[in-house]
XYZ file of C-alpha atoms in Angstrom:
507
model
C 3.809 -26.883 28.200
C 3.800 -29.462 25.373
C 3.301 -28.368 21.803
C -0.192 -29.197 20.504
C -0.284 -31.080 17.235
C -1.528 -28.969 14.353
C -5.227 -29.456 13.772
C -7.840 -28.468 11.239
C -11.475 -29.360 10.810
C -12.153 -29.890 7.116
C -11.028 -31.205 3.738
C -10.480 -34.627 5.292
C -6.998 -33.936 6.641
C -6.519 -36.056 9.732
C -4.439 -35.056 12.716
C -2.104 -37.998 12.132
C -1.415 -37.005 8.519
C -0.602 -33.408 9.449
C 1.512 -34.402 12.457
C 3.619 -36.624 10.236
C 4.657 -33.654 8.110
C 8.062 -32.107 8.808
C 7.677 -29.055 6.665
C 5.340 -26.599 4.989
C 5.633 -24.249 2.048
C 4.993 -21.281 4.358
C 5.178 -21.014 8.145
C 3.522 -18.054 9.835
C 4.784 -17.047 13.271
C 1.790 -15.693 15.172
C -1.886 -16.586 15.065
C -3.359 -13.139 15.625
C -5.543 -11.343 13.053
C -2.747 -10.711 10.546
C -1.368 -14.247 10.724
C -4.808 -15.825 10.395
C -5.771 -13.594 7.453
C -2.534 -14.440 5.670
C -3.039 -18.141 6.355
C -6.529 -18.003 4.836
C -5.241 -16.162 1.755
C -2.548 -18.782 1.180
C -4.958 -21.651 1.795
C -7.363 -20.205 -0.803
C -4.446 -20.380 -3.236
C -3.881 -24.049 -2.268
C -0.527 -23.395 -0.629
C 0.613 -25.635 2.248
C 0.694 -23.108 5.095
C 0.887 -23.605 8.871
C 0.568 -21.191 11.802
C 2.703 -21.313 14.955
C 0.855 -19.786 17.926
C 1.990 -19.563 21.557
C -1.567 -19.636 22.975
C -3.221 -22.971 23.705
C -6.486 -21.684 22.209
C -7.710 -18.636 20.317
C -8.943 -17.077 23.574
C -7.658 -13.522 23.944
C -7.079 -11.731 27.243
C -7.793 -8.021 26.891
C -9.891 -5.799 24.679
C -7.199 -4.510 22.293
C -8.544 -3.432 18.892
C -12.189 -2.519 18.756
C -13.326 -2.449 15.159
C -12.989 -2.769 11.412
C -12.838 0.123 8.978
C -14.619 0.285 5.625
C -11.784 -1.022 3.447
C -11.170 -3.966 5.754
C -14.852 -4.889 5.562
C -14.490 -4.665 1.781
C -11.583 -7.122 1.684
C -13.594 -9.569 3.782
C -16.462 -9.035 1.344
C -14.068 -9.792 -1.520
C -13.602 -13.216 0.067
C -17.277 -13.789 0.787
C -16.961 -13.775 4.586
C -17.931 -10.205 5.524
C -21.411 -11.234 6.695
C -19.875 -13.368 9.447
C -18.385 -10.245 10.973
C -21.323 -7.960 10.264
C -23.679 -10.339 12.093
C -21.662 -10.070 15.304
C -20.583 -6.427 15.252
C -22.361 -3.105 15.466
C -22.382 -0.909 12.363
C -21.293 2.607 13.288
C -19.457 5.643 11.996
C -16.089 4.552 13.328
C -13.672 6.792 11.427
C -12.228 9.808 13.205
C -9.225 12.075 13.433
C -8.010 13.399 16.799
C -11.443 12.791 18.344
C -13.288 14.492 15.482
C -15.759 11.976 14.094
C -15.749 11.558 10.321
C -19.031 10.510 8.752
C -18.175 8.338 5.724
C -21.767 7.355 4.959
C -21.732 9.234 1.643
C -18.484 7.694 0.345
C -18.885 5.432 -2.711
C -18.712 1.977 -1.151
C -21.266 -0.629 -0.104
C -19.684 -0.473 3.335
C -19.765 3.249 4.099
C -19.319 2.651 7.820
C -17.153 0.950 10.396
C -17.899 -2.112 12.474
C -17.561 -2.050 16.258
C -16.282 -5.546 17.036
C -13.693 -6.520 19.631
C -10.487 -8.231 18.554
C -11.398 -11.379 20.469
C -14.402 -11.853 18.175
C -12.446 -10.871 15.058
C -9.778 -13.468 15.859
C -12.347 -16.179 16.572
C -14.096 -15.611 13.249
C -10.804 -15.566 11.340
C -9.657 -18.729 13.141
C -12.905 -20.496 12.239
C -12.452 -19.516 8.596
C -8.831 -20.701 8.578
C -9.933 -24.007 10.113
C -12.552 -24.452 7.383
C -9.711 -24.015 4.901
C -7.767 -26.787 6.684
C -4.938 -24.579 7.963
C -2.969 -26.476 10.631
C -2.005 -24.577 13.796
C 0.881 -25.530 16.095
C -0.375 -24.358 19.492
C 1.547 -23.926 22.759
C 4.502 -23.162 20.515
C 6.678 -20.220 19.525
C 9.345 -19.726 16.921
C 12.558 -19.493 18.950
C 15.101 -19.364 16.118
C 15.533 -19.981 12.433
C 18.208 -20.188 9.770
C 17.640 -19.547 6.100
C 19.586 -20.731 3.078
C 19.141 -20.523 -0.674
C 16.265 -23.012 -0.774
C 14.336 -22.486 2.456
C 14.192 -21.776 6.169
C 14.741 -24.141 9.102
C 12.411 -23.000 11.875
C 12.939 -24.146 15.466
C 9.957 -24.165 17.818
C 9.924 -23.806 21.586
C 9.407 -27.570 21.952
C 12.685 -28.062 20.055
C 10.829 -29.338 17.013
C 12.277 -28.099 13.716
C 10.188 -27.430 10.643
C 11.353 -26.713 7.133
C 9.644 -24.051 5.033
C 10.142 -22.251 1.764
C 9.273 -18.965 3.502
C 8.744 -17.717 7.054
C 6.428 -14.775 7.766
C 6.664 -12.937 11.081
C 3.210 -11.901 12.293
C 4.404 -12.067 15.895
C 3.711 -8.533 17.088
C 5.625 -5.392 17.951
C 8.367 -7.283 19.815
C 8.720 -9.679 16.893
C 11.404 -12.313 17.428
C 11.309 -13.029 13.695
C 12.148 -9.406 12.899
C 14.944 -9.256 15.467
C 16.468 -12.585 14.448
C 16.381 -11.581 10.796
C 18.336 -8.439 11.712
C 15.723 -6.020 10.385
C 15.864 -2.653 12.148
C 12.791 -0.892 13.522
C 13.180 2.874 13.210
C 11.029 5.879 14.075
C 10.098 8.108 16.998
C 10.432 7.436 20.735
C 7.480 7.593 23.150
C 6.250 10.958 24.386
C 3.487 9.523 26.605
C 2.276 6.282 28.150
C -1.290 5.101 28.475
C -2.793 2.495 30.750
C -5.728 0.475 29.477
C -7.723 -1.878 31.653
C -11.048 -3.626 31.989
C -12.344 -3.449 35.571
C -15.367 -3.365 37.822
C -16.083 -0.150 39.771
C -17.958 0.210 43.050
C -18.584 3.918 42.432
C -20.414 5.313 39.415
C -17.652 6.479 37.006
C -17.637 9.591 34.844
C -18.150 8.018 31.426
C -16.821 9.818 28.381
C -13.640 11.445 27.110
C -11.573 13.970 29.026
C -8.664 16.304 28.327
C -6.391 17.853 30.933
C -2.793 18.907 31.514
C -1.663 15.271 31.558
C -3.247 14.260 28.271
C -6.366 12.384 27.169
C -8.450 9.856 29.068
C -11.672 7.902 28.699
C -14.062 5.640 30.582
C -16.652 3.551 28.746
C -18.882 0.547 29.301
C -17.843 -2.746 27.731
C -20.188 -5.283 26.191
C -20.054 -7.342 29.411
C -21.004 -4.396 31.647
C -17.532 -3.731 33.012
C -15.605 -0.461 32.567
C -12.924 0.062 29.965
C -10.326 2.522 31.255
C -7.873 4.456 29.101
C -5.780 6.938 31.040
C -2.568 8.861 30.357
C 0.068 8.379 33.038
C 1.707 11.346 34.699
C 5.181 9.822 34.379
C 6.007 8.467 30.953
C 9.234 6.910 32.254
C 7.245 4.010 33.659
C 7.774 0.793 31.741
C 7.129 -2.893 32.172
C 4.043 -4.690 33.352
C 1.589 -2.276 35.025
C 0.311 -2.921 38.535
C -2.960 -2.264 40.355
C -1.211 0.568 42.156
C -0.152 2.141 38.857
C -3.749 2.125 37.644
C -5.089 3.514 40.927
C -2.544 6.348 40.935
C -3.296 7.226 37.316
C -7.062 7.348 37.928
C -6.668 9.455 41.080
C -4.374 11.902 39.245
C -7.054 12.477 36.592
C -10.403 11.982 38.354
C -9.498 12.498 42.005
C -10.629 8.927 42.740
C -10.086 5.426 41.434
C -13.857 4.795 41.711
C -13.165 1.802 43.944
C -12.105 -0.296 40.982
C -11.588 -4.006 41.540
C -11.383 -7.367 39.839
C -9.401 -6.284 36.769
C -9.672 -8.698 33.851
C -6.410 -7.296 32.521
C -4.201 -4.194 32.566
C -1.837 -3.150 29.791
C 0.543 -0.269 29.124
C 1.251 1.208 25.709
C 2.950 4.276 24.311
C 2.848 6.529 21.265
C 6.135 5.190 19.887
C 5.857 5.161 16.078
C 8.313 2.789 14.458
C 8.542 0.837 11.237
C 10.695 -1.983 9.907
C 13.193 -0.599 7.409
C 12.416 -3.566 5.178
C 9.448 -5.931 5.140
C 11.610 -8.663 3.672
C 15.017 -10.226 4.156
C 15.565 -13.159 1.854
C 12.973 -15.795 2.667
C 11.727 -14.007 5.767
C 8.891 -11.464 5.584
C 7.057 -9.296 8.117
C 3.427 -8.226 8.374
C 1.188 -6.428 10.848
C 2.637 -5.157 14.132
C 5.891 -6.993 13.422
C 6.398 -4.485 10.594
C 4.948 -1.315 12.160
C 3.907 -0.087 15.601
C 2.064 3.085 16.547
C -0.513 4.448 18.968
C -4.019 3.016 18.781
C -5.673 6.395 18.104
C -7.760 6.084 14.947
C -7.990 2.291 15.237
C -5.737 1.631 12.252
C -3.325 -1.037 13.496
C -5.342 -4.244 13.095
C -6.832 -2.973 9.840
C -3.412 -2.180 8.370
C -2.204 -5.660 9.330
C -5.121 -7.417 7.652
C -4.514 -5.388 4.516
C -0.797 -6.304 4.648
C -1.848 -9.947 4.631
C -4.126 -9.569 1.607
C -1.401 -7.761 -0.347
C 1.208 -10.413 0.488
C -0.814 -13.619 0.329
C -1.408 -14.002 -3.409
C 2.104 -12.838 -4.266
C 3.709 -15.328 -1.908
C 1.443 -18.088 -3.236
C 2.536 -17.456 -6.831
C 6.221 -17.431 -5.889
C 5.891 -20.644 -3.870
C 4.183 -22.330 -6.822
C 6.882 -21.158 -9.231
C 4.337 -19.139 -11.200
C 6.072 -15.814 -10.559
C 9.724 -14.927 -9.893
C 10.957 -14.253 -6.382
C 11.188 -10.550 -7.261
C 7.388 -10.286 -7.054
C 7.807 -10.308 -3.260
C 9.736 -7.030 -3.479
C 6.496 -5.322 -4.531
C 5.038 -6.189 -1.117
C 7.488 -3.861 0.634
C 7.274 -1.278 -2.160
C 3.486 -1.067 -1.830
C 2.804 -1.590 1.869
C 5.723 0.293 3.464
C 4.424 3.718 2.277
C 0.916 2.841 3.493
C 2.126 2.150 7.040
C 4.405 5.191 6.929
C 1.340 7.329 6.292
C -0.479 5.644 9.182
C 2.457 6.452 11.477
C 2.406 10.047 10.288
C -1.289 10.561 10.923
C -1.139 8.907 14.361
C 1.742 11.187 15.343
C -0.269 14.179 14.145
C -3.297 13.092 16.164
C -1.254 12.539 19.316
C 0.336 15.984 18.874
C -3.162 17.498 18.867
C -4.405 15.404 21.790
C -1.430 15.365 24.132
C -2.293 18.143 26.567
C -5.089 20.604 27.185
C -3.116 23.824 26.826
C -4.638 26.826 25.051
C -2.554 26.503 21.891
C -3.404 22.847 21.318
C -7.062 23.454 22.086
C -7.100 26.191 19.442
C -5.395 23.852 16.966
C -7.919 21.109 17.675
C -10.793 23.531 17.177
C -9.378 24.664 13.833
C -8.895 21.059 12.668
C -12.405 20.186 13.812
C -13.849 23.117 11.841
C -11.864 22.085 8.783
C -13.062 18.480 8.995
C -16.670 19.644 9.228
C -16.365 20.828 5.602
C -17.417 18.261 3.020
C -14.236 17.901 0.970
C -11.775 17.644 3.898
C -14.186 15.291 5.690
C -14.420 13.011 2.668
C -10.680 13.072 2.064
C -9.733 12.336 5.683
C -12.596 9.848 6.007
C -11.283 7.930 3.010
C -7.773 8.003 4.469
C -8.745 6.854 7.968
C -10.996 4.093 6.625
C -8.394 2.844 4.125
C -10.495 3.528 1.035
C -8.082 5.910 -0.685
C -4.978 3.677 -0.745
C -3.198 3.811 -4.081
C -0.193 1.715 -4.979
C 2.253 3.418 -7.328
C 1.850 1.453 -10.555
C 2.757 4.348 -12.786
C 0.813 6.969 -14.679
C -2.524 6.322 -16.304
C -6.208 6.027 -15.507
C -7.322 7.179 -12.042
C -8.209 3.555 -11.210
C -4.656 2.299 -11.642
C -3.284 1.100 -8.286
C -6.534 1.836 -6.424
C -9.121 -0.585 -5.025
C -11.650 -1.665 -7.588
C -15.238 -0.505 -6.904
C -17.783 -3.233 -6.190
C -19.760 -2.629 -9.380
C -23.156 -4.063 -10.276
C -22.515 -6.179 -13.359
C -24.584 -8.124 -15.862
C -22.829 -11.412 -16.640
C -24.555 -13.914 -18.955
C -27.872 -12.188 -18.319
C -27.536 -12.326 -14.528
C -26.882 -9.571 -12.008
C -23.606 -10.035 -10.183
C -21.519 -7.950 -7.801
C -17.888 -7.557 -8.807
C -16.632 -8.629 -5.377
C -18.318 -12.000 -5.905
C -15.784 -12.604 -8.682
C -12.907 -12.264 -6.182
C -14.082 -14.842 -3.620
C -11.545 -17.438 -4.746
C -8.615 -14.976 -4.392
C -7.816 -15.184 -8.101
C -7.159 -12.310 -10.475
C -9.927 -10.918 -12.670
C -9.772 -9.626 -16.232
C -13.046 -7.772 -16.653
C -13.957 -7.138 -20.288
C -16.628 -4.487 -20.781
C -16.008 -3.911 -24.477
C -15.974 -6.026 -27.634
C -16.204 -9.741 -26.914
C -13.513 -12.179 -27.984
C -9.892 -11.752 -28.981
C -8.413 -12.201 -25.491
C -6.571 -15.460 -24.839
C -5.553 -16.066 -21.231
C -5.667 -19.868 -21.397
C -2.115 -20.270 -19.974
C -3.214 -18.183 -16.957
C -6.646 -19.718 -16.435
C -5.617 -21.229 -13.087
C -4.929 -17.762 -11.651
C -7.158 -15.324 -13.591
C -10.836 -15.361 -14.511
C -11.828 -13.685 -17.775
C -15.333 -12.270 -17.447
C -17.311 -10.526 -20.183
C -19.783 -8.149 -18.545
C -21.902 -5.043 -18.935
C -22.032 -2.189 -16.449
C -24.280 0.838 -16.804
C -23.697 2.621 -13.488
C -21.253 5.430 -12.715
C -17.716 4.582 -11.652
C -16.820 6.568 -8.549
C -13.796 6.500 -6.248
C -13.547 7.784 -2.658
C -11.815 11.186 -2.451
C -11.575 11.243 -6.264
C -15.133 11.289 -7.527
C -16.459 9.937 -10.799
C -13.998 8.511 -13.309
C -14.357 7.478 -16.931
C -15.565 3.898 -17.369
C -12.885 1.864 -19.174
C -13.371 -0.941 -21.672
C -11.331 -3.450 -19.674
C -9.757 -3.742 -16.235
C -7.246 -6.198 -14.761
C -7.910 -6.656 -11.039
C -5.389 -8.345 -8.764
C -6.545 -10.855 -6.109
C -6.214 -8.136 -3.444
C -8.811 -6.040 -5.284
C -6.407 -3.399 -6.616
C -6.359 -2.464 -10.286
C -3.230 -3.538 -12.174
C -4.160 -2.401 -15.695
C -6.837 -0.261 -17.331
C -7.310 -0.359 -21.092
C -9.417 0.110 -24.161
C -10.176 -2.244 -26.996
C -6.621 -2.188 -28.366
C -5.442 -3.685 -25.037
C -2.129 -1.882 -25.102
C 0.054 -2.957 -22.145
C -2.123 -5.919 -21.121
C 0.433 -8.610 -21.961
C 3.076 -6.839 -19.878
C 0.696 -6.397 -16.930
C -0.317 -10.051 -17.030
C 3.305 -11.178 -16.999
C 4.278 -8.731 -14.244
C 1.524 -9.749 -11.834
C 0.569 -13.284 -12.869
C 3.686 -14.867 -14.387
C 4.247 -16.199 -17.855
C 1.362 -16.440 -20.306
C -0.211 -14.867 -23.345
C -2.682 -12.039 -23.775
């Protein structure tokens, strides 16, 4: 199949002009959610980025991920696009741990909920946003090989076209060719079970709901188009490869005693509880994000969300390095910050699978104990914040409780007008929020990457799983919404923080 020329729909870039280009500052392998989010982040920073995607269109076969957690909705809100997703999804209490629902409605966030929205819709909305930002996409194409040197990466596509880039980012899934070609190992635990997932029609009325038995956990539910979504644990975990109709029938009969006369499958997929992570998210000019960097079971719905948050952590850093604003070493903080986050996701998915695997008496007792524990307010809030991504803290050293955590979306008064803090992050620039004495801060050399805003804020400052914290006089917020510096009116350490995260300049 021929490679489609890269296209975009805005900013006056014609197809001919883009097709004539032989290189880009950044090439992203994979146009799924992570790749599209990263492309949008780089485009907001005015970096020449292109996506290479094997599909001819954004159409997605299969249900895959089914929702967005609270922190992911926040990062979309930080960019001013959350309403696009909220309009199409269903607000619900999505967070849970080993089938115990976790109500996060009392956590301190404007988005104290999850959003039920299938990956096909999430991808379409992200693709539309990327197109508005004039991101070109090479469709019907895959990265087949690449070679990097001291100044860039030569990327060969399946149509034998070669592109030159400063950096290549692998967002090409769990079997990532970019990761394998770069020689980055994927380590972790082997599968202990296999699940089949399918979307089918059924002649007989199925038994909707969740089920536990000696084989493992299973579920039947209605999809938005009226079909049946099947998730069933297979009796023999040794089965690999593409699943067949017979495999699905046998698995259903083993659990329910019938296959309910299923027919007309839209798709069938097989997945396991293997939990593995790239030992490094970077090798030279090649980086990894999303499933290319970490794979795990879908329990808890954390995979897509973790990938989108990878992209938001990486995007602004990569943009500054490409522009020569920051040294190449800034990219090392991407691995340092995001690798522990995914490691924790792998740990909690393994713990959930251990509780859910089989319906023996010991595991049932353990599940009951965990469920009782999570019914208590403090454990519920703590686990709810973890599963929804609201408690993530990057290790930026000792100091104020805000340091390294996501900045709350405060109600501010700026020049006599009410303004939400997240509105100040829409352009994906940094923010120096001054709540104390006006004047005396000079960030003119950094004005292209940081906004200095004098504001007033009277409300309480509260963090998920932490509670109320002392309101500081000034806060430096990175483009990803995490706090890089907290200070008082003497501004001790501000100059160093500005240089570390935003390159050379004065304070």
